Coordinates of N, CA and C in Angstrom, one line a residue:
X830 N -6.3 -3.5 17.4 CA -5.6 -3.5 16.2 C -4.2 -2.8 16.4
X831 N -3.2 -3.5 15.9 CA -1.8 -2.9 16.1 C -1.7 -1.6 15.2
X832 N -0.8 -0.7 15.7 CA -0.6 0.6 15.1 C -0.3 0.5 13.6
X833 N 0.6 -0.3 13.2 CA 1.0 -0.3 11.8 C -0.1 -0.9 10.9
X834 N -0.8 -1.9 11.5 CA -1.9 -2.5 10.8 C -3.0 -1.4 10.5
X835 N -3.3 -0.7 11.6 CA -4.3 0.4 11.4 C -3.8 1.5 10.4
X836 N -2.5 1.8 10.5 CA -1.9 2.8 9.5 C -2.1 2.3 8.1
X837 N -1.9 1.0 7.8 CA -2.0 0.5 6.5 C -3.5 0.5 6.0
X838 N -4.4 0.2 6.9 CA -5.8 0.3 6.6 C -6.3 1.7 6.3
X839 N -5.8 2.6 7.1 CA -6.2 4.0 6.8 C -5.6 4.5 5.5
X840 N -4.3 4.1 5.2 CA -3.7 4.5 4.0 C -4.5 3.9 2.8
X841 N -5.0 2.7 2.9 CA -5.8 2.1 1.8 C -7.1 2.9 1.6
X842 N -7.7 3.3 2.7 CA -8.9 4.1 2.6 C -8.6 5.5 1.9
X843 N -7.5 6.1 2.2 CA -7.2 7.4 1.6 C -6.8 7.2 0.2
X844 N -6.1 6.1 -0.2 CA -5.7 5.9 -1.6 C -7.0 5.6 -2.4
X845 N -7.9 4.9 -1.8 CA -9.2 4.6 -2.5 C -9.9 5.9 -2.8
X846 N -10.0 6.8 -1.8 CA -10.6 8.1 -2.0 C -9.9 8.9 -3.1
X847 N -8.6 8.8 -3.1 CA -7.8 9.5 -4.1 C -8.1 9.0 -5.5
X848 N -8.2 7.7 -5.7 CA -8.5 7.2 -7.0 C -9.9 7.5 -7.5
X849 N -10.9 7.5 -6.6 CA -12.3 7.8 -7.0 C -12.6 9.3 -7.1
X850 N -11.8 10.1 -6.5 CA -12.1 11.6 -6.5 C -11.2 12.4 -7.4
X851 N -10.1 11.8 -7.8 CA -9.1 12.5 -8.7 C -8.5 13.7 -8.0
X852 N -8.6 13.8 -6.7 CA -7.9 14.8 -5.9 C -6.5 14.3 -5.6
X853 N -5.6 15.2 -5.0 CA -4.3 14.7 -4.7 C -4.4 13.8 -3.4
X854 N -3.3 13.0 -3.3 CA -3.3 12.2 -2.1 C -3.2 13.0 -0.8
X855 N -2.5 14.1 -0.9 CA -2.3 15.0 0.2 C -3.7 15.6 0.7
X856 N -4.5 16.0 -0.3 CA -5.8 16.6 0.0 C -6.7 15.5 0.5
X857 N -6.7 14.3 0.0 CA -7.5 13.2 0.5 C -7.1 12.8 1.9
X858 N -5.8 12.9 2.2 CA -5.4 12.6 3.6 C -5.9 13.7 4.5
X859 N -5.8 14.9 4.1 CA -6.2 16.0 5.0 C -7.7 15.9 5.3
X860 N -8.5 15.6 4.2 CA -9.9 15.4 4.4 C -10.2 14.2 5.4
X861 N -9.4 13.2 5.2 CA -9.6 12.0 6.1 C -9.4 12.4 7.6
X862 N -8.2 13.1 7.8 CA -7.9 13.5 9.2 C -8.8 14.5 9.7
X863 N -9.3 15.4 8.9 CA -10.3 16.4 9.3 C -11.6 15.8 9.7
X864 N -12.0 14.6 9.1 CA -13.3 14.0 9.4 C -13.2 12.8 10.3
X865 N -12.1 12.5 10.7 CA -11.9 11.3 11.6 C -11.0 11.7 12.8
X866 N -11.3 11.1 13.9 CA -10.5 11.4 15.1 C -9.1 10.9 14.8
X867 N -8.2 11.8 15.1 CA -6.8 11.5 14.9 C -6.4 10.3 15.8
X868 N -5.7 9.4 15.2 CA -5.2 8.2 16.0 C -3.9 8.6 16.7
X869 N -3.3 7.6 17.3 CA -2.0 7.9 18.0 C -1.1 8.5 17.0
X870 N -0.1 9.2 17.5 CA 0.8 9.9 16.6 C 1.6 8.9 15.7
X871 N 1.9 7.7 16.3 CA 2.6 6.7 15.5 C 1.8 6.2 14.3
X872 N 0.5 6.1 14.5 CA -0.4 5.6 13.5 C -0.5 6.6 12.3
X873 N -0.6 7.9 12.7 CA -0.6 8.9 11.7 C 0.7 9.0 11.0
X874 N 1.8 8.9 11.7 CA 3.1 9.1 11.1 C 3.4 7.9 10.1
X875 N 3.1 6.7 10.5 CA 3.4 5.6 9.5 C 2.4 5.6 8.3
X876 N 1.2 6.0 8.6 CA 0.2 6.2 7.5 C 0.7 7.3 6.5
X877 N 1.2 8.4 7.0 CA 1.7 9.5 6.1 C 3.0 9.0 5.4
X878 N 3.8 8.2 6.1 CA 5.0 7.7 5.4 C 4.6 6.8 4.2
X879 N 3.6 5.9 4.4 CA 3.2 5.1 3.3 C 2.6 5.9 2.2
X880 N 1.8 6.9 2.5 CA 1.1 7.7 1.5 C 2.1 8.5 0.7
X881 N 3.1 9.1 1.4 CA 4.1 9.8 0.7 C 5.0 8.9 -0.2
X882 N 5.3 7.7 0.3 CA 6.0 6.8 -0.5 C 5.3 6.3 -1.8
X883 N 4.0 6.0 -1.6 CA 3.2 5.6 -2.8 C 3.1 6.8 -3.8
X884 N 2.9 7.9 -3.3 CA 2.8 9.1 -4.1 C 4.1 9.4 -4.9
X885 N 5.2 9.4 -4.2 CA 6.5 9.7 -4.8 C 6.9 8.6 -5.8
X886 N 6.7 7.3 -5.5 CA 7.2 6.2 -6.3 C 6.2 5.5 -7.1
X887 N 5.0 6.1 -7.3 CA 3.9 5.4 -7.9 C 4.3 4.8 -9.3
X888 N 5.0 5.5 -10.1 CA 5.4 5.0 -11.4 C 6.2 3.7 -11.3
X889 N 7.3 3.8 -10.4 CA 8.1 2.6 -10.2 C 7.3 1.5 -9.6
X890 N 6.5 1.8 -8.6 CA 5.7 0.7 -8.0 C 4.8 0.0 -9.0
X891 N 4.1 0.8 -9.8 CA 3.2 0.3 -10.8 C 3.9 -0.6 -11.9
X892 N 5.1 -0.2 -12.2 CA 5.9 -0.9 -13.2 C 6.3 -2.3 -12.6
X893 N 6.7 -2.3 -11.3 CA 7.1 -3.6 -10.7 C 5.9 -4.5 -10.5
X894 N 4.7 -3.9 -10.1 CA 3.5 -4.7 -9.9 C 3.1 -5.3 -11.2
X895 N 3.1 -4.5 -12.3 CA 2.6 -4.9 -13.6 C 3.5 -6.1 -14.1
X896 N 4.8 -5.9 -13.8 CA 5.8 -7.0 -14.2 C 5.5 -8.3 -13.4
X897 N 5.1 -8.2 -12.2 CA 4.9 -9.3 -11.3 C 3.5 -10.0 -11.6
X898 N 2.6 -9.2 -12.0 CA 1.2 -9.7 -12.2 C 1.0 -10.1 -13.6
X899 N 1.4 -11.4 -13.9 CA 1.3 -11.9 -15.3 C -0.1 -11.8 -15.8
X900 N -0.2 -11.3 -17.0 CA -1.5 -11.2 -17.7 C -2.5 -10.2 -17.1
X901 N -1.9 -9.3 -16.3 CA -2.8 -8.3 -15.7 C -2.1 -6.9 -15.9
X902 N -2.9 -5.9 -16.2 CA -2.5 -4.6 -16.2 C -2.9 -3.9 -15.0
X903 N -2.2 -2.8 -14.6 CA -2.6 -2.1 -13.4 C -4.1 -1.6 -13.5
X904 N -4.4 -1.1 -14.6 CA -5.8 -0.6 -14.8 C -6.9 -1.6 -14.7
X905 N -6.5 -2.9 -15.0 CA -7.5 -3.9 -14.9 C -7.7 -4.5 -13.5
X906 N -6.8 -4.2 -12.6 CA -7.0 -4.6 -11.2 C -8.0 -3.8 -10.5
X907 N -8.6 -4.4 -9.5 CA -9.6 -3.6 -8.8 C -8.9 -2.5 -8.0
X908 N -9.5 -1.5 -7.8 CA -8.9 -0.3 -7.0 C -8.4 -0.7 -5.7
X909 N -9.1 -1.6 -5.0 CA -8.6 -2.1 -3.7 C -7.3 -2.9 -3.8
X910 N -7.4 -3.9 -4.7 CA -6.2 -4.7 -4.9 C -5.0 -3.9 -5.4
X911 N -5.2 -3.0 -6.3 CA -4.1 -2.2 -6.8 C -3.5 -1.3 -5.7
X912 N -4.3 -0.8 -4.9 CA -3.7 0.1 -3.8 C -3.1 -0.7 -2.7
X913 N -3.6 -1.9 -2.4 CA -3.0 -2.8 -1.4 C -1.6 -3.1 -2.0
X914 N -1.5 -3.5 -3.2 CA -0.2 -3.8 -3.9 C 0.7 -2.7 -3.9
X915 N 0.2 -1.4 -4.1 CA 1.1 -0.3 -4.0 C 1.7 -0.1 -2.6
X916 N 0.9 -0.1 -1.6 CA 1.3 0.0 -0.3 C 2.4 -1.0 0.1
X917 N 2.0 -2.3 -0.2 CA 3.0 -3.4 0.2 C 4.2 -3.4 -0.7
X918 N 4.1 -3.0 -1.9 CA 5.3 -3.0 -2.8 C 6.2 -1.9 -2.3
X919 N 5.7 -0.8 -1.9 CA 6.5 0.3 -1.4 C 7.3 -0.2 -0.2
X920 N 6.6 -0.9 0.7 CA 7.3 -1.5 1.9 C 8.4 -2.5 1.5
X921 N 8.0 -3.3 0.5 CA 9.0 -4.4 0.1 C 10.2 -3.8 -0.6
X922 N 10.0 -2.8 -1.4 CA 11.1 -2.3 -2.3 C 11.9 -1.1 -1.6
X923 N 11.3 -0.4 -0.7 CA 11.9 0.9 -0.3 C 12.1 0.9 1.2
X924 N 11.6 0.0 2.0 CA 11.7 0.1 3.5 C 12.6 -1.1 4.0
X925 N 13.6 -0.8 4.8 CA 14.5 -1.8 5.3 C 14.2 -2.4 6.6
X926 N 13.3 -1.8 7.4 CA 13.1 -2.3 8.8 C 11.8 -3.1 9.0
X927 N 11.1 -3.5 7.9 CA 9.9 -4.3 8.0 C 10.2 -5.6 7.3
X928 N 10.1 -6.7 8.0 CA 10.3 -8.0 7.3 C 9.3 -8.2 6.2
X929 N 9.8 -8.8 5.1 CA 9.0 -9.0 3.9 C 7.7 -9.9 4.3
X930 N 8.0 -10.9 5.1 CA 6.9 -11.8 5.6 C 5.8 -11.0 6.2
X931 N 6.1 -10.0 7.1 CA 5.1 -9.2 7.8 C 4.4 -8.4 6.8
X932 N 5.1 -7.7 5.8 CA 4.4 -6.9 4.8 C 3.4 -7.7 4.0
X933 N 3.8 -8.8 3.5 CA 3.0 -9.7 2.7 C 1.8 -10.1 3.5
X934 N 2.0 -10.6 4.7 CA 0.9 -11.1 5.5 C -0.2 -9.9 5.8
X935 N 0.3 -8.7 6.1 CA -0.6 -7.6 6.3 C -1.4 -7.3 5.1
X936 N -0.7 -7.3 3.9 CA -1.4 -7.1 2.6 C -2.5 -8.1 2.4
X937 N -2.1 -9.4 2.6 CA -3.1 -10.4 2.4 C -4.3 -10.2 3.3
X938 N -4.1 -9.9 4.6 CA -5.2 -9.6 5.5 C -6.1 -8.4 5.0
X939 N -5.5 -7.4 4.5 CA -6.2 -6.3 4.0 C -7.1 -6.7 2.8
X940 N -6.4 -7.5 1.9 CA -7.1 -8.0 0.7 C -8.3 -8.9 1.1
X941 N -8.2 -9.7 2.1 CA -9.3 -10.6 2.5 C -10.4 -9.7 3.1
X942 N -10.0 -8.7 3.8 CA -11.0 -7.8 4.5 C -11.8 -6.9 3.5
X943 N -11.0 -6.3 2.5 CA -11.6 -5.3 1.7 C -11.8 -5.7 0.2
X944 N -11.1 -6.8 -0.2 CA -11.2 -7.2 -1.6 C -12.3 -8.2 -1.8
X945 N -12.2 -8.9 -3.0 CA -13.2 -9.9 -3.3 C -12.6 -11.3 -2.8
X946 N -13.3 -12.3 -3.1 CA -12.9 -13.7 -2.6 C -11.6 -14.1 -3.1
X947 N -11.1 -13.7 -4.2 CA -9.8 -14.1 -4.7 C -8.7 -13.1 -4.5
X948 N -9.0 -12.0 -3.8 CA -8.0 -10.9 -3.6 C -6.8 -11.4 -2.8
X949 N -7.0 -12.1 -1.8 CA -5.9 -12.6 -0.9 C -4.9 -13.4 -1.7
X950 N -5.3 -14.3 -2.5 CA -4.4 -15.2 -3.3 C -3.7 -14.3 -4.3
X951 N -4.5 -13.4 -5.0 CA -3.9 -12.6 -6.0 C -2.8 -11.7 -5.4
X952 N -3.1 -11.0 -4.3 CA -2.1 -10.2 -3.7 C -0.9 -11.0 -3.2
X953 N -1.1 -12.1 -2.7 CA 0.0 -13.0 -2.2 C 0.9 -13.3 -3.4
X954 N 0.3 -13.8 -4.5 CA 1.1 -14.2 -5.7 C 1.9 -13.0 -6.3
X955 N 1.3 -11.9 -6.4 CA 2.0 -10.7 -6.9 C 3.2 -10.3 -6.0
X956 N 2.9 -10.2 -4.7 CA 3.9 -9.7 -3.8 C 5.1 -10.7 -3.6
X957 N 4.8 -12.0 -3.7 CA 5.9 -13.0 -3.7 C 6.8 -12.7 -4.8
X958 N 6.3 -12.3 -6.0 CA 7.2 -12.0 -7.1 C 7.9 -10.6 -6.9
X959 N 7.2 -9.6 -6.4 CA 7.7 -8.3 -6.2 C 8.9 -8.4 -5.2
X960 N 8.8 -9.2 -4.2 CA 9.9 -9.2 -3.2 C 11.2 -9.7 -3.8
X961 N 11.1 -10.5 -4.9 CA 12.3 -11.0 -5.5 C 13.1 -10.0 -6.2
X962 N 12.5 -8.8 -6.5 CA 13.2 -7.7 -7.2 C 14.2 -7.0 -6.3
X963 N 14.2 -7.2 -5.0 CA 15.1 -6.6 -4.1 C 14.8 -5.1 -3.9
X964 N 15.6 -4.6 -3.0 CA 15.4 -3.2 -2.6 C 15.9 -2.2 -3.7
X965 N 15.2 -1.1 -3.9 CA 15.5 -0.1 -4.8 C 16.4 0.9 -4.1
X966 N 17.4 1.5 -4.8 CA 18.2 2.5 -4.2 C 17.4 3.6 -3.6
X967 N 17.9 4.1 -2.5 CA 17.2 5.2 -1.8 C 16.3 4.6 -0.7
X968 N 16.5 3.4 -0.3 CA 15.7 2.8 0.7 C 15.9 3.5 2.1
X969 N 14.9 3.5 2.9 CA 15.0 4.2 4.2 C 14.1 3.5 5.2
X970 N 14.4 3.8 6.4 CA 13.6 3.2 7.5 C 12.3 3.9 7.7
X971 N 11.3 3.1 8.1 CA 10.0 3.7 8.3 C 10.1 4.6 9.5
X972 N 9.1 5.5 9.6 CA 9.1 6.4 10.7 C 8.4 5.9 11.9

């Protein structure tokens, strides 16, 4: 598995833990790294980059996702779909060195692996709309 693919998958697991535990993202990440063999430094760095981005911009991300997901509220989405959308929306809106096509494809693959039978199509549809919003000021390169 490629490093960034693995980073996204770990970020999803940590965000899932965060949602079901009501602990901070930082604490959930610490617990994950304490209980799992640390991956390559680049895997950890990109995962932490995604987690910090989702944590910092959660309100903006949720607004964009809700706007793009017609007839859906954030709270009505499955925890898995919601957090895949947050990770990918952060990449689409705030990161300049990852092609949109790559971000969306990675998100669809995560949705197919961890979501239900309709998650891949749902994630694809929402992200196709999110990408049209363009980059938000303060964009930066991934680490």
